[in-house]
Amino acid sequence: MSIEQFIENEVKSNDVVLFMKGTPQFPQCGFSGQVVQILDHVGVPFKGLNVLESAELRDGIKVYSNWPTIPQLYVKGEFVGGCDIVREMFQAGELQQLFTEKGVVVAAS
Amino acid sequence: MTMSDLITKKLTEAFAPQSLVVTDESHLHAGHAGHRPGGESHFRVYIVSNAFTGKSRVERHRMINALLAPELEGSVHALAVSALAPGDATT
């Protein structure tokens, strides 16, 4: 399987995927950590993929999305954005709205 | 020219911003992966421009990322971006 097929499979078979540095339990970058905190706060289950474990994945995800930085959030196969965008959307209430529109179940807050 | 000056110059020429603040935050990331001696690795950009009117957040970031691609491939490790159009609520 090519790295592109691997990424495609991950973002299509999981509702919410975060490509990040480190793991959701142990983020190894402040920007990745911020997105984990926001997703946890919203109460949405997500799959974290650690790009530090694979140079191929780290490079591949940047090409896949045409986006030069990590973290990258995908919802239902669609690229949402990086740390700044996720934070702005969260603060504006748009992130929660996106999950609702996409039919992603979030924990009641 | 410092990296901040270069980023400021490129953004000014490309987007004719009404407001632009480029901050070198490298010192906040000392010891962190991606930091390097001499700094100039972590930057924050606040920009307001008509060029972003009607563009999504992802589109706005892509415009800036494309412009600064050589720098992002080089010594710039992180670029935090707030890209607003005039009239956008400042959050």
Short mmCIF file of C-alpha atoms in Angstrom, two decimals:
data_model
loop_
_atom_site.label_atom_id
_atom_site.label_comp_id
_atom_site.label_asym_id
_atom_site.label_seq_id
_atom_site.Cartn_x
_atom_site.Cartn_y
_atom_site.Cartn_z
CA MET A 1 0.00 0.00 0.00
CA SER A 2 1.38 3.44 -0.87
CA ILE A 3 1.55 6.14 1.79
CA GLU A 4 -1.19 8.01 -0.05
CA GLN A 5 -3.45 4.95 0.07
CA PHE A 6 -2.63 4.50 3.76
CA ILE A 7 -3.60 8.11 4.54
CA GLU A 8 -6.71 7.91 2.40
CA ASN A 9 -7.78 4.75 4.19
CA GLU A 10 -7.19 6.29 7.64
CA VAL A 11 -9.14 9.49 6.98
CA LYS A 12 -12.02 7.64 5.31
CA SER A 13 -12.37 4.85 7.84
CA ASN A 14 -12.18 7.08 10.94
CA ASP A 15 -14.58 9.97 11.58
CA VAL A 16 -11.96 12.22 13.17
CA VAL A 17 -8.23 11.83 12.54
CA LEU A 18 -5.42 14.00 13.84
CA PHE A 19 -1.98 13.77 12.27
CA MET A 20 0.26 15.01 15.03
CA LYS A 21 3.70 15.00 16.61
CA GLY A 22 3.57 12.56 19.49
CA THR A 23 0.47 10.77 20.71
CA PRO A 24 -2.79 12.10 22.19
CA GLN A 25 -1.48 10.98 25.59
CA PHE A 26 1.99 12.48 25.05
CA PRO A 27 2.01 15.25 22.44
CA GLN A 28 5.57 16.25 21.54
CA CYS A 29 4.75 19.64 20.08
CA GLY A 30 2.79 22.53 21.58
CA PHE A 31 0.66 22.98 18.49
CA SER A 32 -0.32 19.30 18.35
CA GLY A 33 -1.01 19.43 22.10
CA GLN A 34 -3.39 22.38 21.69
CA VAL A 35 -5.50 20.52 19.14
CA VAL A 36 -5.64 17.43 21.38
CA GLN A 37 -6.85 19.63 24.25
CA ILE A 38 -9.55 21.19 22.09
CA LEU A 39 -10.81 17.82 20.81
CA ASP A 40 -10.82 16.44 24.35
CA HIS A 41 -12.69 19.52 25.55
CA VAL A 42 -15.29 19.20 22.80
CA GLY A 43 -15.55 15.54 23.75
CA VAL A 44 -15.06 14.02 20.33
CA PRO A 45 -13.32 10.66 19.97
CA PHE A 46 -10.44 10.80 17.49
CA LYS A 47 -7.59 8.76 16.16
CA GLY A 48 -4.14 10.27 16.57
CA LEU A 49 -1.40 9.32 14.11
CA ASN A 50 2.15 10.12 15.18
CA VAL A 51 4.13 11.47 12.24
CA LEU A 52 7.35 11.32 14.26
CA GLU A 53 7.22 7.54 13.94
CA SER A 54 7.42 7.66 10.16
CA ALA A 55 9.27 10.10 7.91
CA GLU A 56 7.20 8.69 5.06
CA LEU A 57 3.96 9.60 6.83
CA ARG A 58 5.32 13.01 7.88
CA ASP A 59 6.17 13.92 4.28
CA GLY A 60 3.20 12.08 2.82
CA ILE A 61 0.57 13.95 4.81
CA LYS A 62 2.00 17.31 3.74
CA VAL A 63 1.68 16.30 0.10
CA TYR A 64 -1.73 14.67 0.58
CA SER A 65 -3.30 17.87 1.91
CA ASN A 66 -0.98 20.36 0.21
CA TRP A 67 -0.40 21.75 3.70
CA PRO A 68 3.13 22.28 4.97
CA THR A 69 2.70 21.85 8.70
CA ILE A 70 1.65 19.41 11.42
CA PRO A 71 -0.85 19.02 13.14
CA GLN A 72 -3.59 18.39 10.58
CA LEU A 73 -7.20 17.59 11.47
CA TYR A 74 -9.52 15.56 9.23
CA VAL A 75 -13.24 15.09 9.76
CA LYS A 76 -15.07 12.50 7.68
CA GLY A 77 -12.22 12.43 5.17
CA GLU A 78 -12.10 16.19 4.76
CA PHE A 79 -9.13 18.36 5.71
CA VAL A 80 -10.22 20.95 8.30
CA GLY A 81 -6.99 22.76 9.10
CA GLY A 82 -4.03 23.09 11.41
CA CYS A 83 -3.71 24.39 14.94
CA ASP A 84 -4.62 28.04 14.28
CA ILE A 85 -7.69 27.18 12.24
CA VAL A 86 -8.93 24.54 14.69
CA ARG A 87 -8.50 26.98 17.59
CA GLU A 88 -10.27 29.83 15.75
CA MET A 89 -13.13 27.51 14.77
CA PHE A 90 -13.42 26.23 18.33
CA GLN A 91 -13.51 29.75 19.76
CA ALA A 92 -16.17 30.78 17.24
CA GLY A 93 -18.26 27.66 17.95
CA GLU A 94 -17.78 26.50 14.36
CA LEU A 95 -15.86 23.35 15.23
CA GLN A 96 -18.71 21.98 17.32
CA GLN A 97 -21.08 22.96 14.51
CA LEU A 98 -18.91 21.09 11.98
CA PHE A 99 -19.06 17.89 14.02
CA THR A 100 -22.83 18.19 14.28
CA GLU A 101 -23.24 18.85 10.56
CA LYS A 102 -21.00 15.90 9.69
CA GLY A 103 -22.90 13.64 12.06
CA VAL A 104 -20.00 13.07 14.43
CA VAL A 105 -21.25 12.31 17.92
CA VAL A 106 -19.69 14.43 20.65
CA ALA A 107 -20.01 13.98 24.40
CA ALA A 108 -22.60 16.23 26.01
CA SER A 109 -20.81 19.12 27.69
CA MET B 1 17.47 41.65 6.72
CA THR B 2 16.05 39.57 9.56
CA MET B 3 13.56 36.79 8.85
CA SER B 4 10.82 38.93 10.43
CA ASP B 5 11.65 41.73 8.00
CA LEU B 6 11.63 39.34 5.05
CA ILE B 7 8.26 37.85 6.03
CA THR B 8 6.86 41.35 6.56
CA LYS B 9 8.15 42.49 3.17
CA LYS B 10 6.75 39.50 1.27
CA LEU B 11 3.34 39.70 2.95
CA THR B 12 3.16 43.47 2.39
CA GLU B 13 3.99 43.16 -1.30
CA ALA B 14 1.62 40.25 -1.89
CA PHE B 15 -1.45 41.28 0.11
CA ALA B 16 -1.21 45.07 0.67
CA PRO B 17 -2.44 44.51 4.24
CA GLN B 18 -4.34 47.11 6.21
CA SER B 19 -2.77 45.70 9.32
CA LEU B 20 0.22 43.42 9.72
CA VAL B 21 2.16 42.28 12.75
CA VAL B 22 4.97 39.73 12.45
CA THR B 23 6.40 38.53 15.75
CA ASP B 24 9.50 36.40 16.23
CA GLU B 25 8.56 34.02 19.04
CA SER B 26 11.62 31.81 18.68
CA HIS B 27 12.80 32.63 22.20
CA LEU B 28 9.61 31.06 23.58
CA HIS B 29 10.59 27.75 22.03
CA ALA B 30 14.19 27.48 23.24
CA GLY B 31 15.03 23.83 23.83
CA HIS B 32 12.02 22.67 21.85
CA ALA B 33 12.43 20.58 18.71
CA GLY B 34 12.83 22.86 15.73
CA HIS B 35 14.48 25.60 17.70
CA ARG B 36 17.98 26.41 16.57
CA PRO B 37 20.75 28.65 17.83
CA GLY B 38 20.21 32.23 16.69
CA GLY B 39 16.43 31.84 16.72
CA GLU B 40 14.38 32.97 13.72
CA SER B 41 12.54 29.64 13.74
CA HIS B 42 9.08 30.39 15.22
CA PHE B 43 6.92 33.26 13.99
CA ARG B 44 3.41 34.60 14.52
CA VAL B 45 1.59 36.59 11.86
CA TYR B 46 -1.47 38.77 12.33
CA ILE B 47 -2.68 40.13 9.02
CA VAL B 48 -5.78 41.96 7.82
CA SER B 49 -6.18 42.28 4.07
CA ASN B 50 -8.88 42.67 1.44
CA ALA B 51 -7.20 39.75 -0.32
CA PHE B 52 -8.84 37.42 2.23
CA THR B 53 -12.39 38.64 1.71
CA GLY B 54 -14.62 35.73 0.74
CA LYS B 55 -11.85 33.17 1.32
CA SER B 56 -12.14 30.28 3.75
CA ARG B 57 -9.66 29.90 6.59
CA VAL B 58 -7.90 27.08 4.76
CA GLU B 59 -7.68 29.18 1.58
CA ARG B 60 -6.21 32.12 3.49
CA HIS B 61 -3.56 29.95 5.09
CA ARG B 62 -2.76 28.32 1.77
CA MET B 63 -2.19 31.76 0.20
CA ILE B 64 0.28 32.64 2.94
CA ASN B 65 1.92 29.21 2.98
CA ALA B 66 2.45 29.35 -0.78
CA LEU B 67 4.02 32.79 -0.55
CA LEU B 68 6.34 31.73 2.26
CA ALA B 69 7.03 28.20 0.99
CA PRO B 70 10.80 28.79 0.59
CA GLU B 71 11.07 30.06 4.15
CA LEU B 72 8.93 27.22 5.54
CA GLU B 73 11.12 24.69 3.77
CA GLY B 74 14.17 26.43 5.16
CA SER B 75 14.79 27.76 8.64
CA VAL B 76 11.22 28.68 9.58
CA HIS B 77 9.95 25.78 11.67
CA ALA B 78 6.59 27.18 12.76
CA LEU B 79 4.29 29.93 11.52
CA ALA B 80 1.18 30.76 13.52
CA VAL B 81 -1.28 32.68 11.37
CA SER B 82 -4.31 34.86 12.05
CA ALA B 83 -5.54 35.98 8.64
CA LEU B 84 -8.54 38.30 8.65
CA ALA B 85 -10.50 40.24 6.10
CA PRO B 86 -11.63 43.77 6.99
CA GLY B 87 -14.92 43.45 8.83
CA ASP B 88 -14.21 40.00 10.22
CA ALA B 89 -14.87 39.78 13.92
CA THR B 90 -11.52 39.66 15.68
CA THR B 91 -11.61 36.59 17.83
#
